[in-house]
Structure formats: C-alpha cells, structure tokens
Short mmCIF file of C-alpha atoms and ligand atoms in Angstrom, two decimals:
data_model
loop_
_atom_site.label_atom_id
_atom_site.label_comp_id
_atom_site.label_asym_id
_atom_site.label_seq_id
_atom_site.Cartn_x
_atom_site.Cartn_y
_atom_site.Cartn_z
CA MET Q 931 -0.02 0.17 -0.03
CA PRO Q 932 1.43 3.34 -0.70
CA PHE Q 933 1.87 6.25 1.11
CA SER Q 934 -0.80 8.45 -1.12
CA SER Q 935 -3.70 5.77 -0.08
CA LEU Q 936 -3.10 6.59 3.93
CA GLY Q 937 -4.84 9.78 3.63
CA LEU Q 938 -1.84 12.36 3.30
CA SER Q 939 -1.74 15.32 1.50
CA PRO Q 940 0.45 15.75 -1.70
CA ALA Q 941 2.87 18.38 0.18
CA LEU Q 942 3.73 15.38 2.93
CA GLN Q 943 4.28 13.03 -0.08
CA ILE Q 944 6.74 15.06 -1.45
CA ALA Q 945 8.66 15.37 1.95
CA LEU Q 946 8.41 11.58 2.20
CA ALA Q 947 9.99 11.15 -1.23
CA GLU Q 948 12.83 13.47 -0.68
CA GLN Q 949 13.32 11.37 2.86
CA ASN Q 950 13.38 8.31 0.47
CA TYR Q 951 10.52 6.72 2.06
CA ALA Q 952 9.15 4.49 -0.75
CA LYS Q 953 6.33 3.08 0.95
CA PRO Q 954 5.00 2.97 4.43
CA TYR Q 955 6.43 0.78 7.06
CA PRO Q 956 3.71 -1.86 8.81
CA ILE Q 957 3.08 0.50 11.95
CA GLN Q 958 2.80 3.61 9.51
CA THR Q 959 0.04 1.74 7.78
CA GLU Q 960 -1.97 0.93 10.70
CA ALA Q 961 -1.68 3.68 12.72
CA ILE Q 962 -1.82 6.72 10.16
CA PRO Q 963 -5.30 6.22 8.99
CA ALA Q 964 -6.71 5.69 12.68
CA ILE Q 965 -4.94 8.79 14.28
CA LEU Q 966 -6.45 10.75 11.20
CA GLU Q 967 -9.73 9.73 12.49
CA GLY Q 968 -9.21 11.04 15.65
CA LYS Q 969 -8.46 7.66 17.52
CA ASP Q 970 -6.34 6.95 20.38
CA ILE Q 971 -3.45 4.75 19.69
CA LEU Q 972 -1.50 2.28 21.83
CA GLY Q 973 1.66 1.34 19.83
CA ILE Q 974 3.78 -1.55 20.53
CA ALA Q 975 6.77 -0.76 18.91
CA GLN Q 976 10.38 0.28 19.21
CA THR Q 977 13.15 2.37 17.57
CA GLY Q 978 13.43 0.75 13.92
CA SER Q 979 9.93 0.10 13.52
CA GLY Q 980 9.05 3.67 11.81
CA LYS Q 981 6.87 4.51 14.85
CA THR Q 982 8.36 8.18 14.78
CA ALA Q 983 6.65 9.02 11.23
CA SER Q 984 3.64 6.74 12.12
CA PHE Q 985 2.74 9.75 14.54
CA VAL Q 986 4.31 12.86 12.80
CA LEU Q 987 2.91 12.57 9.54
CA PRO Q 988 -0.93 12.12 10.84
CA ILE Q 989 -0.17 15.22 13.31
CA LEU Q 990 1.01 17.52 10.51
CA GLU Q 991 -1.71 16.48 8.37
CA GLN Q 992 -4.36 17.47 10.88
CA PHE Q 993 -2.70 20.59 11.47
CA GLN Q 994 -3.21 21.33 7.74
CA THR Q 995 -6.40 20.32 7.22
CA GLN Q 996 -7.89 21.65 10.78
CA THR Q 997 -8.19 25.58 10.54
CA THR Q 998 -6.53 26.14 13.83
CA THR Q 999 -6.29 29.56 15.21
CA LYS Q 1000 -2.55 30.52 15.34
CA ASN Q 1001 -2.63 31.61 19.07
CA ARG Q 1002 0.62 30.22 19.71
CA HIS Q 1003 -0.44 27.75 21.96
CA ILE Q 1004 1.05 23.89 21.96
CA LYS Q 1005 -1.11 22.13 19.80
CA ALA Q 1006 0.63 18.99 20.08
CA LEU Q 1007 2.98 17.60 22.91
CA VAL Q 1008 5.43 15.01 22.37
CA LEU Q 1009 6.78 13.30 25.71
CA VAL Q 1010 10.39 11.89 25.29
CA PRO Q 1011 12.47 10.03 27.94
CA THR Q 1012 16.02 11.53 26.67
CA ARG Q 1013 17.30 14.67 25.07
CA GLU Q 1014 18.94 12.37 22.17
CA LEU Q 1015 15.25 11.47 21.26
CA ALA Q 1016 13.94 14.85 21.72
CA MET Q 1017 16.44 16.17 19.17
CA GLN Q 1018 15.64 13.14 16.89
CA VAL Q 1019 11.64 13.21 16.86
CA ASN Q 1020 11.86 17.14 16.19
CA GLU Q 1021 14.65 16.67 13.33
CA VAL Q 1022 11.73 14.25 11.83
CA PHE Q 1023 8.98 16.82 12.42
CA LYS Q 1024 11.18 19.50 10.66
CA ALA Q 1025 12.30 17.23 7.68
CA LEU Q 1026 8.47 15.95 6.86
CA SER Q 1027 6.89 19.62 7.23
CA ASN Q 1028 9.37 21.61 5.10
CA LYS Q 1029 7.04 21.30 2.22
CA LEU Q 1030 3.61 22.06 3.92
CA PRO Q 1031 1.83 25.13 2.78
CA GLU Q 1032 1.18 25.86 6.44
CA LYS Q 1033 4.16 26.39 8.37
CA THR Q 1034 4.19 24.51 11.63
CA LYS Q 1035 6.76 25.41 14.09
CA SER Q 1036 8.23 22.80 16.21
CA LEU Q 1037 10.91 22.50 18.87
CA ALA Q 1038 13.01 20.19 21.26
CA VAL Q 1039 12.99 21.03 24.79
CA PHE Q 1040 14.90 19.18 27.24
CA GLY Q 1041 16.97 19.48 30.42
CA GLY Q 1042 20.79 19.89 30.88
CA VAL Q 1043 21.15 22.87 28.65
CA ALA Q 1044 20.04 26.50 29.69
CA ILE Q 1045 16.57 27.06 29.86
CA ASN Q 1046 16.79 30.92 28.78
CA PRO Q 1047 17.27 30.06 25.18
CA GLN Q 1048 14.39 27.57 25.10
CA MET Q 1049 11.92 30.03 26.63
CA ILE Q 1050 12.81 32.40 23.77
CA ALA Q 1051 12.58 29.70 21.04
CA LEU Q 1052 8.82 28.88 22.48
CA GLN Q 1053 7.78 31.75 20.64
CA GLY Q 1054 4.92 30.84 18.18
CA VAL Q 1055 5.54 26.95 18.61
CA GLU Q 1056 2.64 24.56 18.16
CA ILE Q 1057 4.26 21.16 18.37
CA LEU Q 1058 6.65 20.82 21.28
CA VAL Q 1059 8.89 17.47 22.13
CA ALA Q 1060 9.52 17.40 25.51
CA THR Q 1061 11.56 15.55 28.41
CA PRO Q 1062 9.28 15.81 31.26
CA GLY Q 1063 11.44 17.55 33.76
CA ARG Q 1064 12.38 20.19 31.62
CA LEU Q 1065 8.63 20.33 30.29
CA LEU Q 1066 7.16 21.17 34.17
CA GLU Q 1067 10.14 23.79 34.45
CA LEU Q 1068 9.13 25.72 31.71
CA ILE Q 1069 5.41 25.27 32.76
CA SER Q 1070 6.07 26.54 36.27
CA THR Q 1071 8.08 29.76 34.78
CA ARG Q 1072 4.77 30.34 32.28
CA ALA Q 1073 6.96 30.22 29.13
CA VAL Q 1074 4.60 27.19 28.39
CA SER Q 1075 0.96 26.35 28.53
CA LEU Q 1076 -0.77 22.97 27.90
CA SER Q 1077 -4.48 24.60 27.91
CA ALA Q 1078 -4.73 24.02 24.29
CA VAL Q 1079 -3.04 20.71 23.72
CA LYS Q 1080 -5.24 18.59 21.40
CA ILE Q 1081 -2.70 15.62 20.85
CA LEU Q 1082 -0.70 13.72 23.38
CA VAL Q 1083 1.93 11.29 22.22
CA ILE Q 1084 3.97 9.52 24.74
CA ASP Q 1085 7.31 8.17 23.17
CA GLU Q 1086 9.10 5.24 24.61
CA ALA Q 1087 6.72 5.26 27.63
CA ASP Q 1088 8.53 2.10 28.91
CA LYS Q 1089 11.53 3.98 29.33
CA MET Q 1090 9.96 7.16 30.84
CA LEU Q 1091 8.80 4.48 33.58
CA ASN Q 1092 12.21 2.93 33.59
CA LEU Q 1093 13.90 6.38 34.22
CA GLY Q 1094 11.51 7.52 36.94
CA PHE Q 1095 9.43 9.94 35.31
CA LYS Q 1096 6.27 8.66 36.95
CA GLU Q 1097 5.63 11.24 38.95
CA GLU Q 1098 6.59 13.97 36.32
CA MET Q 1099 4.45 12.17 33.74
CA THR Q 1100 1.28 12.21 35.95
CA GLN Q 1101 1.66 15.99 36.75
CA VAL Q 1102 1.99 16.59 32.99
CA PHE Q 1103 -1.25 14.82 32.43
CA GLY Q 1104 -3.16 16.48 35.00
CA LEU Q 1105 -2.45 19.95 33.33
CA LEU Q 1106 -3.85 18.91 29.93
CA PRO Q 1107 -7.19 19.37 28.74
CA LYS Q 1108 -9.49 16.81 29.28
CA LYS Q 1109 -10.69 16.48 25.63
CA ARG Q 1110 -7.50 15.49 23.46
CA GLN Q 1111 -6.16 12.72 21.61
CA ASN Q 1112 -3.36 10.47 22.89
CA LEU Q 1113 -0.93 8.30 21.22
CA LEU Q 1114 1.25 5.95 23.46
CA PHE Q 1115 4.29 4.32 22.26
CA SER Q 1116 6.33 1.43 24.09
CA ALA Q 1117 8.65 -1.45 23.13
CA THR Q 1118 7.11 -3.35 26.37
CA LEU Q 1119 3.97 -3.28 28.37
CA SER Q 1120 4.11 -3.55 32.23
CA ASP Q 1121 1.90 -3.38 35.00
CA ASP Q 1122 2.91 0.56 35.47
CA LEU Q 1123 2.33 1.16 31.68
CA ASN Q 1124 -1.22 -0.69 31.91
CA ASN Q 1125 -2.39 1.69 34.63
CA ILE Q 1126 -1.16 4.52 32.58
CA ASN Q 1127 -3.24 2.84 29.28
CA ARG Q 1128 -6.47 2.63 31.38
CA ASN Q 1129 -6.33 6.06 32.82
CA LEU Q 1130 -5.16 8.07 29.50
CA LEU Q 1131 -6.20 5.88 26.51
CA ARG Q 1132 -9.93 5.92 25.35
CA ASN Q 1133 -10.87 2.76 23.47
CA PRO Q 1134 -7.64 2.67 21.78
CA ILE Q 1135 -6.38 1.14 18.53
CA VAL Q 1136 -3.42 -1.39 19.36
CA VAL Q 1137 -0.83 -1.51 16.92
CA LYS Q 1138 1.82 -4.13 17.51
CA VAL Q 1139 5.17 -4.61 15.49
CA GLU Q 1140 7.30 -7.73 15.97
CA GLU Q 1141 10.49 -5.53 15.08
CA GLU Q 1142 12.94 -7.64 17.05
CA VAL Q 1143 12.42 -10.95 14.98
CA LYS Q 1144 12.57 -9.20 11.76
CA ASN Q 1145 15.86 -7.30 12.51
CA LEU Q 1146 17.61 -10.22 14.12
CA ASP Q 1147 17.62 -12.23 10.95
CA LEU Q 1148 19.25 -9.55 9.33
CA ILE Q 1149 21.94 -9.19 11.69
CA LYS Q 1150 25.05 -11.57 11.58
CA GLN Q 1151 26.04 -12.51 15.25
CA PHE Q 1152 29.71 -13.15 15.96
CA ALA Q 1153 31.20 -13.55 19.74
CA TYR Q 1154 34.91 -13.72 20.58
CA LEU Q 1155 35.67 -15.83 23.68
CA ILE Q 1156 38.72 -13.97 24.97
CA THR Q 1157 40.02 -12.86 28.41
CA GLU Q 1158 38.93 -9.43 29.95
CA GLU Q 1159 42.52 -8.19 29.62
CA LYS Q 1160 42.62 -8.76 25.95
CA LYS Q 1161 39.51 -6.99 25.01
CA GLY Q 1162 41.30 -3.69 24.19
CA PRO Q 1163 43.56 -4.85 21.69
CA LEU Q 1164 41.19 -7.26 20.19
CA LEU Q 1165 38.46 -4.53 19.76
CA ARG Q 1166 41.29 -2.29 17.97
CA TYR Q 1167 42.25 -5.34 15.94
CA ILE Q 1168 38.52 -5.91 14.76
CA ILE Q 1169 38.40 -2.61 13.77
CA LYS Q 1170 41.59 -2.07 12.05
CA GLN Q 1171 41.32 -5.67 10.24
CA ASN Q 1172 37.50 -5.33 9.04
CA LYS Q 1173 38.39 -1.77 8.07
CA ILE Q 1174 35.34 -0.65 9.98
CA LYS Q 1175 34.33 2.96 8.98
CA GLN Q 1176 31.62 3.48 11.73
CA VAL Q 1177 30.84 1.41 14.78
CA LEU Q 1178 29.21 1.67 17.96
CA VAL Q 1179 30.85 0.34 20.75
CA PHE Q 1180 28.83 -0.68 24.24
CA THR Q 1181 30.37 -0.83 27.70
CA SER Q 1182 28.24 -1.50 30.94
CA SER Q 1183 29.67 1.30 32.87
CA VAL Q 1184 30.42 5.22 32.51
CA HIS Q 1185 34.03 4.28 33.71
CA ARG Q 1186 34.80 1.66 30.91
CA ALA Q 1187 33.30 3.81 28.31
CA ASP Q 1188 35.82 6.40 29.17
CA ALA Q 1189 38.76 4.02 29.35
CA VAL Q 1190 37.96 2.18 26.26
CA ALA Q 1191 37.75 5.46 24.06
CA VAL Q 1192 40.87 7.03 25.60
CA LYS Q 1193 42.81 3.76 24.36
CA LEU Q 1194 41.24 3.91 21.08
CA ASN Q 1195 42.40 7.47 20.34
CA ALA Q 1196 45.82 6.64 21.78
CA ASN Q 1197 46.21 3.97 19.13
CA GLY Q 1198 45.12 6.22 16.12
CA ILE Q 1199 41.11 5.07 16.19
CA ASP Q 1200 38.94 8.34 16.63
CA ALA Q 1201 36.50 7.87 19.23
CA TYR Q 1202 34.52 9.63 21.57
CA ALA Q 1203 32.35 8.11 24.70
CA VAL Q 1204 28.87 9.35 25.27
CA HIS Q 1205 27.27 8.59 28.75
CA SER Q 1206 25.30 10.31 31.61
CA LYS Q 1207 28.23 12.14 33.06
CA LYS Q 1208 28.89 13.82 29.97
CA SER Q 1209 27.67 17.52 29.59
CA GLN Q 1210 24.78 17.86 26.80
CA GLU Q 1211 27.01 19.65 24.72
CA ALA Q 1212 29.66 17.43 24.61
CA ARG Q 1213 27.04 14.58 23.65
CA THR Q 1214 25.31 16.40 21.19
CA GLU Q 1215 28.95 17.13 19.58
CA ALA Q 1216 29.91 13.67 19.73
CA LEU Q 1217 26.59 12.34 18.08
CA SER Q 1218 26.68 14.83 15.40
CA LEU Q 1219 30.44 13.88 14.58
CA PHE Q 1220 29.44 10.33 14.26
CA LYS Q 1221 26.45 10.43 12.10
CA SER Q 1222 28.40 12.57 9.95
CA GLY Q 1223 31.44 10.23 9.72
CA LYS Q 1224 33.98 12.36 11.23
CA ILE Q 1225 34.67 10.12 14.08
CA ARG Q 1226 34.81 6.41 13.57
CA VAL Q 1227 33.68 4.99 17.05
CA LEU Q 1228 31.12 6.06 19.47
CA VAL Q 1229 31.35 4.24 22.84
CA ALA Q 1230 28.15 4.14 24.74
CA THR Q 1231 26.53 2.86 27.65
CA ASP Q 1232 22.95 1.46 27.23
CA LEU Q 1233 21.01 4.44 28.24
CA MET Q 1234 22.68 6.86 26.00
CA ALA Q 1235 22.33 4.35 23.17
CA ARG Q 1236 18.54 4.15 23.18
CA GLY Q 1237 17.06 5.85 20.85
CA ILE Q 1238 20.27 6.92 18.83
CA ASP Q 1239 18.87 6.66 15.40
CA ILE Q 1240 21.79 6.01 12.87
CA LYS Q 1241 20.97 4.89 9.32
CA PHE Q 1242 22.79 2.04 8.25
CA LEU Q 1243 25.14 1.32 11.08
CA PRO Q 1244 27.12 -1.74 9.74
CA TYR Q 1245 28.82 -2.97 12.99
CA VAL Q 1246 27.79 -2.65 16.88
CA ILE Q 1247 30.31 -4.01 18.91
CA ASN Q 1248 29.63 -5.29 22.70
CA TYR Q 1249 32.68 -4.68 24.70
CA GLU Q 1250 30.65 -5.94 27.68
CA LEU Q 1251 27.59 -8.12 27.45
CA PRO Q 1252 24.38 -6.26 28.89
CA ARG Q 1253 22.99 -7.70 31.87
CA SER Q 1254 19.57 -8.49 30.33
CA PRO Q 1255 18.93 -10.23 27.31
CA LYS Q 1256 16.11 -7.33 26.11
CA ASP Q 1257 19.05 -5.07 26.43
CA TYR Q 1258 21.37 -7.34 24.17
CA VAL Q 1259 18.54 -7.23 21.41
CA HIS Q 1260 17.91 -3.60 21.60
CA ARG Q 1261 21.73 -2.88 21.26
CA ILE Q 1262 22.37 -5.32 18.55
CA GLY Q 1263 19.25 -3.85 16.72
CA ARG Q 1264 21.32 -0.86 16.18
CA THR Q 1265 22.59 -2.49 13.25
CA GLY Q 1266 20.38 -4.18 10.64
CA ARG Q 1267 17.94 -1.86 10.49
CA ALA Q 1268 15.63 -0.38 7.65
CA GLU Q 1269 16.11 -3.79 5.66
CA SER Q 1270 20.12 -3.29 5.57
CA SER Q 1271 22.27 -6.16 7.29
CA GLY Q 1272 24.60 -5.53 9.89
CA GLU Q 1273 27.11 -7.44 12.15
CA ALA Q 1274 26.96 -7.52 15.77
CA ILE Q 1275 30.03 -8.74 17.57
CA SER Q 1276 30.49 -9.56 21.22
CA LEU Q 1277 33.57 -9.64 23.23
CA VAL Q 1278 32.77 -12.42 25.97
CA SER Q 1279 35.05 -13.36 28.79
CA PRO Q 1280 35.17 -16.33 30.50
CA GLU Q 1281 33.14 -14.98 33.50
CA GLU Q 1282 30.58 -13.95 31.00
CA GLU Q 1283 30.46 -16.99 28.81
CA HIS Q 1284 27.50 -18.57 31.03
CA HIS Q 1285 25.33 -15.31 30.69
CA PHE Q 1286 26.05 -15.14 26.85
CA LYS Q 1287 24.53 -18.67 26.84
CA VAL Q 1288 21.30 -17.35 28.52
CA ILE Q 1289 21.25 -14.35 26.48
CA GLN Q 1290 21.37 -16.59 23.17
CA LYS Q 1291 19.09 -19.20 24.38
CA LYS Q 1292 16.30 -16.25 25.36
CA MET Q 1293 16.71 -14.87 21.99
CA GLY Q 1294 16.59 -17.93 20.15
CA LYS Q 1295 19.35 -17.23 18.25
CA SER Q 1296 22.92 -18.57 18.43
CA ALA Q 1297 26.07 -16.46 17.56
CA THR Q 1298 29.23 -17.90 15.83
CA LEU Q 1299 31.69 -18.44 18.28
CA ILE Q 1300 35.34 -17.49 17.70
CA ASN Q 1301 38.28 -18.30 19.89
CA GLY Q 1302 39.85 -14.55 20.34
CA ASN Q 1303 42.38 -16.09 22.43
CA THR Q 1304 44.44 -17.65 19.47
CA ILE Q 1305 44.70 -14.19 17.57
CA ASP Q 1306 47.67 -12.79 17.43
CA LEU Q 1307 47.20 -9.53 18.75
CA LYS Q 1308 50.86 -7.91 18.82
CA GLY Q 1309 51.08 -4.36 17.97
CA TYR Q 1310 47.11 -3.79 18.46
P1 AMP C 1632 12.01 4.97 14.22
O1 AMP C 1632 11.45 3.67 14.39
O2 AMP C 1632 10.80 6.18 13.85
O3 AMP C 1632 13.17 5.25 14.88
O4 AMP C 1632 12.37 4.92 12.53
C1 AMP C 1632 13.53 4.38 12.22
C2 AMP C 1632 14.06 4.65 10.94
O5 AMP C 1632 13.23 4.11 9.69
C3 AMP C 1632 14.42 6.02 10.61
O6 AMP C 1632 15.98 6.25 10.07
C4 AMP C 1632 13.47 6.70 9.65
O7 AMP C 1632 13.90 7.58 9.00
C5 AMP C 1632 13.12 5.35 8.89
N1 AMP C 1632 12.21 5.28 8.26
C6 AMP C 1632 10.65 5.34 9.04
N2 AMP C 1632 9.98 5.10 8.18
C7 AMP C 1632 10.32 5.16 6.81
C8 AMP C 1632 9.91 4.66 5.71
N3 AMP C 1632 8.36 4.29 5.44
N4 AMP C 1632 10.56 4.32 4.60
C9 AMP C 1632 11.74 4.25 4.79
N5 AMP C 1632 12.27 4.61 5.84
C10 AMP C 1632 11.66 4.70 7.08
#
C-alpha cells in the first residue's frame, strides 16, 4: 500500500519522497489512518519500526486540514524520555513538514542545557517535543501552557517509567485539557504502563509491530571468546582488520566507556564516549560528529544508546555484555535496521560465557563463536 492511500496530502508525500520513504512501514500503514480519524493509539513498537513517522505524519496532516487559530499555544505535545530522542523526533517533524503550505513550528526542549534560549525559542511553537522535567520547569515559569493541547504523544513510555519519570508524567497529564487525542508508544508493556493506558487512553486502537524478530534475522552475530585484559587489543584488531568505518561500541559502565575511548584514541582510532556523566553539549557534539562520519567509534552505555538513530550502521560491538537479554537485543538492533544487514560482535570473557549462553537461549538465536585467544594481537 502506498503512502498516497493513507490520506496524506501531496505536500507530505513530496517530503516523504525526499526522505526516500518509498512505502509505509507496517506501523505507519496501521496507525496513520486511525490517528487521522481521531482515534487513540497504543503502539507496541520500538526504535527502528518507523514509529516516529507514524505519529509525525498524521499530526502534521491534521494541522493542515484543521483550521486552527494561530494563538501561539502548544497543540501537540510529544513526551520523550531522553534529550537525544527529543532532538531526533523534532528533526523528523522538521524534515517532514518542510514542504507544507501551512508552516508549523516545532521545538525540542530538554534538561541539562540553559533554559533561557528555550524560553525564547518557544514563541509561536505549536508542536513541542519535551522531556518531562524540563517541560514542568517551563510550565512553572509560564513559558509554556498546555491548555490548548489537542494531541498528546508519549514516546518510549516504558523507558520513561524506567527512568523514574512516573511522577512528572502524572503531573503533566493533570495539566492537559480533558478533551484530546492520546498516542502512546512503548516497546514493552508493564503493570505500571497498563495503569497509564487505562487512565489515559479511550478505546485505543492497538498497533503491534514485532520488529525484533525481523531485525535479528538481518544481523550476523559473532562472539569472540577472550580474556578480559585482551579485550582492548582485540577491539582494535577487529576495527582495523575489518576496516570498520563506523561502529557503536557498548560498555556497561561510564568508567569503562571513557577508558575504552581513551585507549582507542591513543591507538589512532577516533573515538568519543557518550554517557550520562558527559555534558549535554559534549553528547550532542559526539553524536553529530559520529552521524556525519567524522569519528569512527562511538562508545556508549545502554542508556545513551537508547533512541540513537543512525541509518545503516553496519557494526555494533559489545565490549561487555549487558545484564538483560532484552538490552542485548536492543543493542544489536542498532544495526540491521531499515532492511540493511549488519554485524553484531560480542567480546565474551570466561566470566561472561554462561551469561552469553543465557542471552542466546532467550533470543532463540546463536552467535558464531570464535576463539579470540588464538589471535595474534601483537601491535594492537
Ligand atoms: P523510528 O522507528 O521512528 O526510529 O524509525 C527508524 C528509521 O526508519 C529512521 O531512520 C527513519 O528515517 C526510517 N523510516 C521510517 N519510516 C520509513 C519508511 N516508510 N521508509 C523508509 N525509511 C523509513
């Protein structure tokens, strides 16, 4: 089914063509017509499924067709768990709205940076993408009013709860007009989330996309069995031998992310670490340098990697294994996206071997095992 049969205007279709979106992803086929009809949505989908465009497109379409008064009030509010996701979602709004005759101003606001520029930038904004804490700050200074919100989107709701935003979310919900459309997206469902669904959504259309399974088949998985102290040299060996141009490397701790990046740089491989202890500016800069191909390696912890959207990332390396199999799938899902194949490589120490077996069993897939201890790592 083409985009043209989903009820989107020609200007949006031109923007879609510009973004090389040839045909809708399943979540878009299901969600877009329902959202255009004004229905509430519960979308069970993760990054990579095309969920962002599935709410961005109908929101933009509705703002074109409804004669809304330009009263400089927020009409669509998108709540997101992280700054990175806020910026990313806003970029999609901007990219897809640039051909529209009725200009719709969108803005991303998030904590960790000065509030004043955001207060100024809020002038005339109709679509606001926000992390909950900063949104409440802006509301308390009267820079934002939610009294005219017609559509609420909660993106990565499960992550929002995991990060402890329950309280803030409840506060935000209390400030919204009763009559509105609600779109909730989450990769997983939990009891807490079901409570939110029950309280928030009115007869939602449930859209479920099993992205993980499709993705995993596209990903070639390898695991090097290696002693802990040889992981650094092996990482550099893999990057150099495979002439890897872009790779996302995962570590379990902030400290290790820094240490790995330092060692890579010392060995002539451009690398940046992104984690929660880095300033917002440093994180933004690292991400944009990585996205534009100016740095070769981004070393990240799980939290930071969530929502990082990089097209055609060919390699993901687990320097250390994550604790949960779900996180493993989430990590390796950074590659093999958008129908292109990728490689996920795990460096597994003897202490991690049992845990890696558990991960593979849970995932229902096994990685090709390579004995890294027999590789000559001299000079790496
Ligand atoms: P998301 O799940 O929203 O993070 O989107 C995942 C990736 O798929 C992003 O890089 C989008 O730009 C891309 N994408 C979304 N929808 C389409 C589509 N219909 N055709 C091609 N690419 C798409």
